[in-house]
Short mmCIF file of N, CA and C in Angstrom, two decimals:
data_model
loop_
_atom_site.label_atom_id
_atom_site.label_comp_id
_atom_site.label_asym_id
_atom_site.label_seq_id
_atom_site.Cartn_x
_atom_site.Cartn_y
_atom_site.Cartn_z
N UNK U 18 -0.13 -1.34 34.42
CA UNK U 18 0.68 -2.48 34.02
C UNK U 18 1.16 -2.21 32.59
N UNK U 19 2.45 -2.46 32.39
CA UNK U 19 2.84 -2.50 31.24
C UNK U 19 3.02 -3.61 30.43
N UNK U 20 3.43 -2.74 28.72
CA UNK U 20 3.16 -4.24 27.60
C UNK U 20 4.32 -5.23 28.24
N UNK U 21 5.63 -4.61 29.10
CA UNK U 21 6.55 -5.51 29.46
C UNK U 21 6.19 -6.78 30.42
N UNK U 22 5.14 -6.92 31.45
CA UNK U 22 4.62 -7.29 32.23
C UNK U 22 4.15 -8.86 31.13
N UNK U 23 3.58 -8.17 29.76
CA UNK U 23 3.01 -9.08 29.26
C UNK U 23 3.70 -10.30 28.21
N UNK U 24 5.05 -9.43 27.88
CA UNK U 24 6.06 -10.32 27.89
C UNK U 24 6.86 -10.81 28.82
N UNK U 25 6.86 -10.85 29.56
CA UNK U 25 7.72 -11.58 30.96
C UNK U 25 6.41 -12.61 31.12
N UNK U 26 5.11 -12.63 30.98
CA UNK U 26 3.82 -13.62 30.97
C UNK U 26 4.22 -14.79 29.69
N UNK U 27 4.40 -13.99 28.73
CA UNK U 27 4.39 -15.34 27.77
C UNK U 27 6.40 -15.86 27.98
N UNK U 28 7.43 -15.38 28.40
CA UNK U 28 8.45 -15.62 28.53
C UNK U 28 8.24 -16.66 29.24
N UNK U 29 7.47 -16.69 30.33
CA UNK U 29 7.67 -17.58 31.50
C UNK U 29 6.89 -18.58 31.22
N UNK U 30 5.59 -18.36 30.20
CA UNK U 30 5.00 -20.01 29.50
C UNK U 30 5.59 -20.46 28.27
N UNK U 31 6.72 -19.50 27.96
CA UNK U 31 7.42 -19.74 27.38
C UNK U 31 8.54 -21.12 28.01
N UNK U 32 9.12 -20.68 28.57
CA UNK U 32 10.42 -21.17 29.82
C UNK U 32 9.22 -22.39 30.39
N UNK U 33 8.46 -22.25 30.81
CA UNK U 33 7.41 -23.84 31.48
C UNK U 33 7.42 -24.84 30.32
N UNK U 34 6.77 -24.49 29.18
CA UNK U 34 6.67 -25.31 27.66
C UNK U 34 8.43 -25.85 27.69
N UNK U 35 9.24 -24.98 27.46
CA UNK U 35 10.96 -25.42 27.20
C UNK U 35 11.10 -26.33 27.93
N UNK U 36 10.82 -26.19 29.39
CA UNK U 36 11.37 -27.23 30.74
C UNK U 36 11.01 -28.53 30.34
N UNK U 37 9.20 -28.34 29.96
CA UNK U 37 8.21 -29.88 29.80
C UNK U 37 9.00 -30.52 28.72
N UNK U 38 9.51 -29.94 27.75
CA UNK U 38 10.13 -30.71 26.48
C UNK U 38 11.40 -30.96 27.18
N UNK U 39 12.09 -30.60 27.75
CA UNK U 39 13.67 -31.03 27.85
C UNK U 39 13.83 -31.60 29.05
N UNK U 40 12.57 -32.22 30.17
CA UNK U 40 12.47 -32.82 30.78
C UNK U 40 12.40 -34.36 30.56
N UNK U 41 11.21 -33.98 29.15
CA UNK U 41 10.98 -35.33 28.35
C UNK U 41 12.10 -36.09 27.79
N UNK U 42 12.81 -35.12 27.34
CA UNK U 42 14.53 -35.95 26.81
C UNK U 42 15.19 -36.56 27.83
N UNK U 43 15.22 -36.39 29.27
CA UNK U 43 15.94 -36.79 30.01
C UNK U 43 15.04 -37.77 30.63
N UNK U 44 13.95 -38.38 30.64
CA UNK U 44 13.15 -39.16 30.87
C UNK U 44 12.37 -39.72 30.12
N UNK U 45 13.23 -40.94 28.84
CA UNK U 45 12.51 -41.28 28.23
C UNK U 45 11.07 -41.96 28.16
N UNK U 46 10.66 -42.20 29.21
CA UNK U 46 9.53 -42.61 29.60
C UNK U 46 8.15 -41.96 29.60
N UNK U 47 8.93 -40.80 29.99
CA UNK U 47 8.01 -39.57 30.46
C UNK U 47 6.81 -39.27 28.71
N UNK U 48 5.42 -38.81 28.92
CA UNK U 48 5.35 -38.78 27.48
C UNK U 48 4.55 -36.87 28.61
N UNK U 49 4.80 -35.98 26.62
CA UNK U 49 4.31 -34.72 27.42
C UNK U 49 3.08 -34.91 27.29
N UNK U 50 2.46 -33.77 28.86
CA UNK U 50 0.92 -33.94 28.83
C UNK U 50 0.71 -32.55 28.90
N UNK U 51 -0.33 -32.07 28.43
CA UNK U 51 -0.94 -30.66 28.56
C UNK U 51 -1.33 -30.41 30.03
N UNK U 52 -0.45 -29.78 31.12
CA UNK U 52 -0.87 -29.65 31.99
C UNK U 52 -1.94 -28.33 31.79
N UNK U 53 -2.26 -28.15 33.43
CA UNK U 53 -3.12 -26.98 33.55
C UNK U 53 -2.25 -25.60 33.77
N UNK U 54 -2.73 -24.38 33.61
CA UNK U 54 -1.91 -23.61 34.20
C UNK U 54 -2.12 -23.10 35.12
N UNK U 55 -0.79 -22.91 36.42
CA UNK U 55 -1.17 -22.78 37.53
C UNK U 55 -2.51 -21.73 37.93
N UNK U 56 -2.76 -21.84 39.13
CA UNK U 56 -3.76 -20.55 39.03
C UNK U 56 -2.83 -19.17 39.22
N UNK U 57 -2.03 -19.01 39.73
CA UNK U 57 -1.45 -18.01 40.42
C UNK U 57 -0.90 -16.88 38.75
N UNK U 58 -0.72 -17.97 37.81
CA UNK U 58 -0.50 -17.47 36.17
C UNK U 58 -1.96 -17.31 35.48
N UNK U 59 -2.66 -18.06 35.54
CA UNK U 59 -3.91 -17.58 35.09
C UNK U 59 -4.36 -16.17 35.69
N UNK U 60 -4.07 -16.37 36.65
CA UNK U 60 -4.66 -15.07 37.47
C UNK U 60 -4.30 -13.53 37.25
N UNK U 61 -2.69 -13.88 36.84
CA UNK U 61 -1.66 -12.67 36.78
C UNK U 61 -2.17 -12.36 35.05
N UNK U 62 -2.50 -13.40 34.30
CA UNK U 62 -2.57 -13.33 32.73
C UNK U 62 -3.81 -12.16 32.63
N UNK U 63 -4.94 -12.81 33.57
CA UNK U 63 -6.50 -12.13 33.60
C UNK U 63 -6.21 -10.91 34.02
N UNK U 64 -5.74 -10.69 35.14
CA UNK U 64 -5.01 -9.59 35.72
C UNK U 64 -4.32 -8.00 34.47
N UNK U 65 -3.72 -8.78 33.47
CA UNK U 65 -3.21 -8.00 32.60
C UNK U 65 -4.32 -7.71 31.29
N UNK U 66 -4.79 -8.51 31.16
CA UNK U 66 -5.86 -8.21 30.30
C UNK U 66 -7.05 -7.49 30.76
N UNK U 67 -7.37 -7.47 31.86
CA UNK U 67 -8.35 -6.61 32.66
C UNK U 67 -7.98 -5.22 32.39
N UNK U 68 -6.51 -5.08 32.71
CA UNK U 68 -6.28 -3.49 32.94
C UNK U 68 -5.30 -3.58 31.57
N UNK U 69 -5.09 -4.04 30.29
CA UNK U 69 -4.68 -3.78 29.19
C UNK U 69 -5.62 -2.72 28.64
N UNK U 70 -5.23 -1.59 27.88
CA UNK U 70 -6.32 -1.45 27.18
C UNK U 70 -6.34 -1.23 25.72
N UNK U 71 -6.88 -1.28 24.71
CA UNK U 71 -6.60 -2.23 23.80
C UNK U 71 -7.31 -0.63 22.29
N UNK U 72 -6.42 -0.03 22.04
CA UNK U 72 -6.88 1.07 22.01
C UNK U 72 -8.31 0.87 20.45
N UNK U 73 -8.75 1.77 20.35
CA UNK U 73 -10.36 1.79 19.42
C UNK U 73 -10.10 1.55 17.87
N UNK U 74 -9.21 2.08 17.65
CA UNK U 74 -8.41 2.28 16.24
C UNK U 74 -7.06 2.51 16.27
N UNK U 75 -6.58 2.37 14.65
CA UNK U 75 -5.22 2.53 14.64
C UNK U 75 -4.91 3.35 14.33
N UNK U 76 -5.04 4.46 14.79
CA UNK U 76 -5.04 5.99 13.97
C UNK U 76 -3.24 5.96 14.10
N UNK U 77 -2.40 6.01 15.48
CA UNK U 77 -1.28 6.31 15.32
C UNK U 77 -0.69 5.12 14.10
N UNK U 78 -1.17 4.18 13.74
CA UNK U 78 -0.79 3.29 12.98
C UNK U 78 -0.81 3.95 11.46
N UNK U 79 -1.82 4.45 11.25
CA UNK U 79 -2.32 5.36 10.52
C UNK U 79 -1.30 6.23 9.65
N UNK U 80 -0.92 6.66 11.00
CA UNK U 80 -0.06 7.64 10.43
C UNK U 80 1.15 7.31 10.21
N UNK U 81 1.65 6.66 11.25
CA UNK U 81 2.82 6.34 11.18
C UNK U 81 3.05 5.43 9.45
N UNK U 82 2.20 5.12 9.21
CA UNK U 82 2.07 4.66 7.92
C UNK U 82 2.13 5.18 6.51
N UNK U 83 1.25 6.39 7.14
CA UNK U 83 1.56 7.31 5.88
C UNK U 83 3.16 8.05 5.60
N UNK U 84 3.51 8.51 7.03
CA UNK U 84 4.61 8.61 6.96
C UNK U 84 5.73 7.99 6.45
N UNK U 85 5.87 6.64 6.51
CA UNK U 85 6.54 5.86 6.00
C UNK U 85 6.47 5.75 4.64
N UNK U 86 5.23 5.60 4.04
CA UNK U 86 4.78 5.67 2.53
C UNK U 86 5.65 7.05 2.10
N UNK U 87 4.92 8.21 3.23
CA UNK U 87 5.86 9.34 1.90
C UNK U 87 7.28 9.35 1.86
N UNK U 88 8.25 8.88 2.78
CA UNK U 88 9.12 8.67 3.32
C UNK U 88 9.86 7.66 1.77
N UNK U 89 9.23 6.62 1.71
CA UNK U 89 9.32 6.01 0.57
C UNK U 89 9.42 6.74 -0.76
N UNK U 90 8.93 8.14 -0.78
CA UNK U 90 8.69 8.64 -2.24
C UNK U 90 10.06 9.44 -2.23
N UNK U 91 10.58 9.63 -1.59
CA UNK U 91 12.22 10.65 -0.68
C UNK U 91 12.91 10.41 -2.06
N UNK U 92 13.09 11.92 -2.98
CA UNK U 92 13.53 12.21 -3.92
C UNK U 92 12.88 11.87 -5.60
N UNK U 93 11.79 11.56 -5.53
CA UNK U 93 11.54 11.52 -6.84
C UNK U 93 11.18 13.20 -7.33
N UNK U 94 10.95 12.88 -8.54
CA UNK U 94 11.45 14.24 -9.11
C UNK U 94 9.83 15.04 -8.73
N UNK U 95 10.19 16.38 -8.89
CA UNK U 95 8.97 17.47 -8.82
C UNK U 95 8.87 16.91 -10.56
N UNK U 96 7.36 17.29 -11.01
CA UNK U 96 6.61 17.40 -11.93
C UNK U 96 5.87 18.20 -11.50
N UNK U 97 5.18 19.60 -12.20
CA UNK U 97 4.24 20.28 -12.24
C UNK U 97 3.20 19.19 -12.91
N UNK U 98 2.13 19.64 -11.98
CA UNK U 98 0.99 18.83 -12.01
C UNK U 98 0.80 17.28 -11.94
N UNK U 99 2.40 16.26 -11.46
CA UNK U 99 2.44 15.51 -11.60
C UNK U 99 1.65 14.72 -10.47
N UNK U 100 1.32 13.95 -10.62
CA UNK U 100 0.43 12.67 -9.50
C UNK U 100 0.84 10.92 -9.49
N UNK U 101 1.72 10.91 -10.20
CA UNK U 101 2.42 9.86 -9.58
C UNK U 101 3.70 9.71 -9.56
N UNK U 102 4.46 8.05 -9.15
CA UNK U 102 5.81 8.14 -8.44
C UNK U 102 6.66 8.16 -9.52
N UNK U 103 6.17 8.38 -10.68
CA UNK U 103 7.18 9.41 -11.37
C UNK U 103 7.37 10.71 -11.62
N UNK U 104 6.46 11.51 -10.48
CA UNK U 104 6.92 13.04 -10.64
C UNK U 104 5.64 13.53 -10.19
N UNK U 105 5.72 14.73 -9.10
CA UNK U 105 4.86 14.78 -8.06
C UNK U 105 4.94 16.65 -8.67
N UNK U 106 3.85 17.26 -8.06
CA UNK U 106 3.98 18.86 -7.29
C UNK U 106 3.78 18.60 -6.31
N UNK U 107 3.68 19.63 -5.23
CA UNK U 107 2.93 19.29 -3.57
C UNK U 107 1.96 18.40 -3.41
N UNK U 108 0.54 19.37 -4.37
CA UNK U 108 -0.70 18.99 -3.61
C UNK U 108 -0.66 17.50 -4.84
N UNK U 109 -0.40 17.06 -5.31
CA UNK U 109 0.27 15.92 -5.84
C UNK U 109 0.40 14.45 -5.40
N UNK U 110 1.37 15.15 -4.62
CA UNK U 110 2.27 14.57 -3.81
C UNK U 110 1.45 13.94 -2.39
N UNK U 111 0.53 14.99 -1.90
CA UNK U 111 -0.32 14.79 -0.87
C UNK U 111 -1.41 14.03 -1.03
N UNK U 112 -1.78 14.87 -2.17
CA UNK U 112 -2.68 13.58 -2.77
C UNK U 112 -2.55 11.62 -2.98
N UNK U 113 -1.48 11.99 -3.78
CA UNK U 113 -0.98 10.49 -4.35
C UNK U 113 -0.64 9.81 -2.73
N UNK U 114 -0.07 10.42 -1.65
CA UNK U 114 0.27 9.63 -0.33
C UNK U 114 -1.74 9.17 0.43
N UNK U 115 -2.37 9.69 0.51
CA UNK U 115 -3.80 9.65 0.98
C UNK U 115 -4.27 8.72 0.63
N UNK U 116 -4.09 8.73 -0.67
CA UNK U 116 -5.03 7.74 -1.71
C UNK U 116 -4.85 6.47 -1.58
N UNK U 117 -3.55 6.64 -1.40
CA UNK U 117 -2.89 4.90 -0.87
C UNK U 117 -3.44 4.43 0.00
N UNK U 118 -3.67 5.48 0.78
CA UNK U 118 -4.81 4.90 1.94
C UNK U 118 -6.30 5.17 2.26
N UNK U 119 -6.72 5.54 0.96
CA UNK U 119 -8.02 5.63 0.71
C UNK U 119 -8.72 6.48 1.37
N UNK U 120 -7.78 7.72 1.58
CA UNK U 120 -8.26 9.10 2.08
C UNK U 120 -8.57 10.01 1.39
N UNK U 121 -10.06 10.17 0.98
CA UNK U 121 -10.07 11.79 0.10
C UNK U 121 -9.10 13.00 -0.20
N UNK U 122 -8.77 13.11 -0.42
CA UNK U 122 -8.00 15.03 -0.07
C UNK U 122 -8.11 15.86 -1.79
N UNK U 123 -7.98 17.23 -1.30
CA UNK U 123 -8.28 17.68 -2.59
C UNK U 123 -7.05 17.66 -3.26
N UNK U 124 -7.19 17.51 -4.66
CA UNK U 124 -6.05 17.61 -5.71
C UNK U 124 -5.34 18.58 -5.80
N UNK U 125 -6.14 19.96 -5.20
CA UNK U 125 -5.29 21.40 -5.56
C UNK U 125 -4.59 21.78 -3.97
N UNK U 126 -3.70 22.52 -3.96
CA UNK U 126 -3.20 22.79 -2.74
C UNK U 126 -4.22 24.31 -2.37
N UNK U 127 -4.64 24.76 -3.51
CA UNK U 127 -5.76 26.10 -2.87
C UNK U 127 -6.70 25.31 -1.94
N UNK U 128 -7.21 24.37 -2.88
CA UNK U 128 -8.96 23.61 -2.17
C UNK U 128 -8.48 23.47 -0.72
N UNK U 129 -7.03 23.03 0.40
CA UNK U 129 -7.23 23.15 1.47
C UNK U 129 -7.58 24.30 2.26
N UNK U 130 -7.74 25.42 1.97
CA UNK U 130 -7.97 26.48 2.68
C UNK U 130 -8.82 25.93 3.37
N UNK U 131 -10.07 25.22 2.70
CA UNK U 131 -11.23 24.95 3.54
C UNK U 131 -11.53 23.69 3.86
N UNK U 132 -10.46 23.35 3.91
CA UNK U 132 -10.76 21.63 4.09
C UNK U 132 -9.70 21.10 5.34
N UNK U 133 -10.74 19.89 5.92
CA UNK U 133 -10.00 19.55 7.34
C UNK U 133 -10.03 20.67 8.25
N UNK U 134 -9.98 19.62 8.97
CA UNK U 134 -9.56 20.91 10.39
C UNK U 134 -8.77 21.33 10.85
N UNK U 135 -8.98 22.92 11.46
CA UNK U 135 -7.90 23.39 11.28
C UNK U 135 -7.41 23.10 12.75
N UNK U 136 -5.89 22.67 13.18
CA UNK U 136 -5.65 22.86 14.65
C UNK U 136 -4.35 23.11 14.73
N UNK U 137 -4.22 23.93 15.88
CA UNK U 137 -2.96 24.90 16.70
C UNK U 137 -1.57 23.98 15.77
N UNK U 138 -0.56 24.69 15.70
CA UNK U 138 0.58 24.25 15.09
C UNK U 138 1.47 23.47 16.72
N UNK U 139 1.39 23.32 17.35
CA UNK U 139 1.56 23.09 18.97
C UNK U 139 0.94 21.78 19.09
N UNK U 140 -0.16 21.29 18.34
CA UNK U 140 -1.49 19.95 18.01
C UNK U 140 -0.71 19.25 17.05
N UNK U 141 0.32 19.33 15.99
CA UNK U 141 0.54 18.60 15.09
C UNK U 141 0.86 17.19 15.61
N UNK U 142 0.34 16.01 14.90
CA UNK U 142 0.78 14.96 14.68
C UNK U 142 1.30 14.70 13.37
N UNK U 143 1.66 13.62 13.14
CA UNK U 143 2.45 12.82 11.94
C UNK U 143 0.94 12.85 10.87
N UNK U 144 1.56 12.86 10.04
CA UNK U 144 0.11 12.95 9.28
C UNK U 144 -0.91 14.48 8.98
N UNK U 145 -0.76 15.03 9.56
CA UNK U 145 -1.46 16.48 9.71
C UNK U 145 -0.92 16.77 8.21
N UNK U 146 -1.89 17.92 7.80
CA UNK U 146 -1.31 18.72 6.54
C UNK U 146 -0.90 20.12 6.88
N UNK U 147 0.46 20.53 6.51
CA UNK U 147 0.73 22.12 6.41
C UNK U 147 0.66 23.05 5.39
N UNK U 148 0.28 23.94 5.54
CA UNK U 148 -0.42 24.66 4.51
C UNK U 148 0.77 25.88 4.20
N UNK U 149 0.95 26.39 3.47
CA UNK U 149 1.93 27.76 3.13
C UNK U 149 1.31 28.57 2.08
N UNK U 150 1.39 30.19 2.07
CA UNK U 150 1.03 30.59 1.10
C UNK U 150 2.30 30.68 -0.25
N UNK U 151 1.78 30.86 -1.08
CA UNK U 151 2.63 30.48 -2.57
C UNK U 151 3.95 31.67 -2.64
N UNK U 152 4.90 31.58 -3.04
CA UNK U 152 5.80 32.48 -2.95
C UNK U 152 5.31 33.13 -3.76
N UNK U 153 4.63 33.67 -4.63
CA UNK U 153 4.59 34.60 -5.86
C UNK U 153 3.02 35.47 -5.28
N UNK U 154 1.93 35.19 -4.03
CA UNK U 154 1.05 35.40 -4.13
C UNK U 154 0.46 34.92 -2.85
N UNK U 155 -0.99 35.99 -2.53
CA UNK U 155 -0.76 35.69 -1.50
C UNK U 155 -2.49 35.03 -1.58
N UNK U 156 -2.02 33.67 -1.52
CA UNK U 156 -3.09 32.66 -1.84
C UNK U 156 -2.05 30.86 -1.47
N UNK U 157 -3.27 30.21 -0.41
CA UNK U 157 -2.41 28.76 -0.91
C UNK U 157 -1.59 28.35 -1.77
N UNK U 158 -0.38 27.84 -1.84
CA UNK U 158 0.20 27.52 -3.57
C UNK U 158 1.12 26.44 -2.93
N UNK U 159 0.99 25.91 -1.29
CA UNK U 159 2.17 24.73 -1.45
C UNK U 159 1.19 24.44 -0.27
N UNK U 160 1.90 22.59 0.18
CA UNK U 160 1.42 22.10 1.49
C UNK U 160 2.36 20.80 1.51
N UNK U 161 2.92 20.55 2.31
CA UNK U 161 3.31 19.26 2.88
C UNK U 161 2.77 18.52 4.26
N UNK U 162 3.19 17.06 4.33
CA UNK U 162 2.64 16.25 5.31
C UNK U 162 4.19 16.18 6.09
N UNK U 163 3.11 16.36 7.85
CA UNK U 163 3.80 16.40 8.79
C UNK U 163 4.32 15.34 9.06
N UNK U 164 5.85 15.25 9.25
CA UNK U 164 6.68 13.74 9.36
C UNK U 164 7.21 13.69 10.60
N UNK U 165 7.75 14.83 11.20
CA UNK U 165 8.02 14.47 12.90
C UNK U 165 8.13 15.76 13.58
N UNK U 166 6.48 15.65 14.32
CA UNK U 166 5.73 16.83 15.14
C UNK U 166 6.80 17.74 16.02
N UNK U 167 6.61 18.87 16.08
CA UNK U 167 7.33 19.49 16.82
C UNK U 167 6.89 21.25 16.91
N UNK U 168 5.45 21.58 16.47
CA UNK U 168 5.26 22.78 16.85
C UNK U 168 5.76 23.28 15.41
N UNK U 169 6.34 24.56 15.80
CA UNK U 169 7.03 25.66 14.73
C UNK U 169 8.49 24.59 14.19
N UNK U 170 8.29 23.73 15.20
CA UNK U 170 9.76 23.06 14.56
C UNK U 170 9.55 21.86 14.21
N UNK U 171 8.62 21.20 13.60
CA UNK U 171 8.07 20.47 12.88
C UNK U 171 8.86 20.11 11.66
N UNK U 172 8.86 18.49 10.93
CA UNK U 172 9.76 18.51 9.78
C UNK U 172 8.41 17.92 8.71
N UNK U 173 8.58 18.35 7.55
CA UNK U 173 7.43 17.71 6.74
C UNK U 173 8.19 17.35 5.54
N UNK U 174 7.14 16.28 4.80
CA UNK U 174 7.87 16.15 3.80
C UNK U 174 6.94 16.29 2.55
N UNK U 175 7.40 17.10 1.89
CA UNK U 175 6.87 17.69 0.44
C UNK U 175 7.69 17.49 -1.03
N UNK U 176 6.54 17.74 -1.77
CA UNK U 176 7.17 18.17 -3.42
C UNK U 176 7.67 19.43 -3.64
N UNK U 177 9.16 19.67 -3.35
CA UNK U 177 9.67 21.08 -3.45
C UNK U 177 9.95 21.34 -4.94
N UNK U 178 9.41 22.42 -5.53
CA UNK U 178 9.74 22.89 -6.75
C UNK U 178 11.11 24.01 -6.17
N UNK U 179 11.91 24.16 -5.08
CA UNK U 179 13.55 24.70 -4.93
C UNK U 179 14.47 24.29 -5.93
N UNK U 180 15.63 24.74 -5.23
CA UNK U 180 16.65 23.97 -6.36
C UNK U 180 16.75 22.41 -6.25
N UNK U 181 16.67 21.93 -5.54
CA UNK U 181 16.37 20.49 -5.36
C UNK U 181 15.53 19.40 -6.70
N UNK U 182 14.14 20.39 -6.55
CA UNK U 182 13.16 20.12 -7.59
C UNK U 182 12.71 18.42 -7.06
N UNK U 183 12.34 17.94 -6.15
CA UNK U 183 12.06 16.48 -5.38
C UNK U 183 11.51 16.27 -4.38
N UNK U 184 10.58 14.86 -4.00
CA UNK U 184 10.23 15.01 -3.16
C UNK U 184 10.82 14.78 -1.96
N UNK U 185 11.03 16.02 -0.80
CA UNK U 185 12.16 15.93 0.34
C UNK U 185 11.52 16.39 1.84
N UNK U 186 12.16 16.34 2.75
CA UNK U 186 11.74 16.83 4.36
C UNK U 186 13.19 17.77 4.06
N UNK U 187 11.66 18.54 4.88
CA UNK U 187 12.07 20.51 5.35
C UNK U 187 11.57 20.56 6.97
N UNK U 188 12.00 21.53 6.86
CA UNK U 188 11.68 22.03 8.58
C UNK U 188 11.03 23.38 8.72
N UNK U 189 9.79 23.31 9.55
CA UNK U 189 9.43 24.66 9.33
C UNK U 189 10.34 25.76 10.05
N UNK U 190 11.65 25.38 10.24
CA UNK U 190 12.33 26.25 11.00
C UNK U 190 12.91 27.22 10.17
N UNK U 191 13.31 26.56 8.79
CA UNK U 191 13.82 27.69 7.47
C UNK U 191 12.96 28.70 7.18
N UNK U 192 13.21 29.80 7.11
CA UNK U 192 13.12 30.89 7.24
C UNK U 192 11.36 30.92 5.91
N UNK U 193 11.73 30.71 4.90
CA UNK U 193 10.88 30.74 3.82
C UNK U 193 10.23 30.16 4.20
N UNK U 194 9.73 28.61 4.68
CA UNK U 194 8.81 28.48 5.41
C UNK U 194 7.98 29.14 6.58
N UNK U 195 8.70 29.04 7.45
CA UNK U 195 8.28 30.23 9.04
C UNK U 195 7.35 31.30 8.07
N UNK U 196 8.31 32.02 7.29
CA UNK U 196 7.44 32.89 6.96
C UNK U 196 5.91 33.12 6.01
N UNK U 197 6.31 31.78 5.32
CA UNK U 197 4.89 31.71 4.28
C UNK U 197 3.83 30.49 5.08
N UNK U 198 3.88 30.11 6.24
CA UNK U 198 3.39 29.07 6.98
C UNK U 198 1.92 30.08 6.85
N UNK U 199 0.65 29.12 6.76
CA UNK U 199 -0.53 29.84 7.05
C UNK U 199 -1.40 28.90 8.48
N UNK U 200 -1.45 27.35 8.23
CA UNK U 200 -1.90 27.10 9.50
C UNK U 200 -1.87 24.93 9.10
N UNK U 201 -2.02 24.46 9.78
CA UNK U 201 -2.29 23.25 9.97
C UNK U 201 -3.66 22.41 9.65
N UNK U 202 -3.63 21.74 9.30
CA UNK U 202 -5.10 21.13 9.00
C UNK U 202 -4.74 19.33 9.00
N UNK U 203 -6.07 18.94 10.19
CA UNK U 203 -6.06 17.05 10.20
C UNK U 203 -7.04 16.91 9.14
N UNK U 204 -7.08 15.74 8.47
CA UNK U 204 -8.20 15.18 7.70
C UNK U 204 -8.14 13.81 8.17
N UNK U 205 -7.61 13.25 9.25
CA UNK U 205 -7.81 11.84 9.90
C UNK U 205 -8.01 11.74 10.91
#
């Protein structure tokens, strides 16, 4: 059963409530009474709540949240070493989005090597962290958060020190990415 099922339920005690009131106008006499509800609607209501299921947490909420938050930061300026929304680096940037939601993460973009878990680039959700090695070296030196999953074609959005110099969504499909990509990591 779907969530639609469960609006067409309250539409229609919706539409019963409307009738009882605009019945009352046409019968001034009439005063409204709280009827019962039929059984055949009680039944269909229990019916949907039986087989609703009502999920454990809000993890996709979660994310979809964070997303939106970094989404919100879309162009403030790169700052080396910066940590807030006046001027970010990556791990910065990743940081300052977490925190908002009272998620640990490390301050440096090296410290993820070993942090979170690591899973298949094919596994990404919204929220995941991507890891790249540094253009100058071959060690962590950047990471952005995953904004809309797609494997190798994934878009994230980071603190680019490019010509841009802001925080923006990339795609791991550009070439400089693809190539300095090292692996994926959840911490939620």
């Amino acid at each position: 059963m779907t969530y639609k099922n469960i609006n067409y339920l309250k539409l229609g005690s919706s539409i019963t409530l409307l009738l009882t009131v605009l019945s009352s106008f046409t019968n001034p006499s009439s005063v409204i009474e709280k009827k019962a509800v039929p059984q055949s609607l009680a039944k269909a209501q229990l019916s949907v709540k039986e087989k609703l299921i009502i999920p454990t947490n809000n993890e996709e909420q979660l994310r979809d949240s964070i997303v939106a938050f970094g989404n919100g930061l879309l162009g403030t300026p790169y700052v080396t070493a910066g940590t807030s929304s006046k001027g970010f680096d990556c791990s910065g940037f990743v940081y300052y989005v977490f925190k908002e939601f009272e998620i640990k993460v490390p301050r440096s973009s090296s410290l993820f090597k070993n942090f979170g878990e690591e899973i298949p680039i094919a596994d990404v959700k919204k929220g995941d962290i991507l890891l790249f090695l540094s253009p100058t070296r071959n060690a962590i030196g950047h990471i952005g958060i995953v904004s809309e999953p797609n494997g190798m074609q994934s878009n994230f959005i980071h603190a680019s020190s490019s010509k841009k110099m802001q925080v923006m969504i990339s795609s791991l499909t550009q070439k400089g990415y693809t190539r300095r990509f090292v692996k994926a990591v959840r911490v939620l």
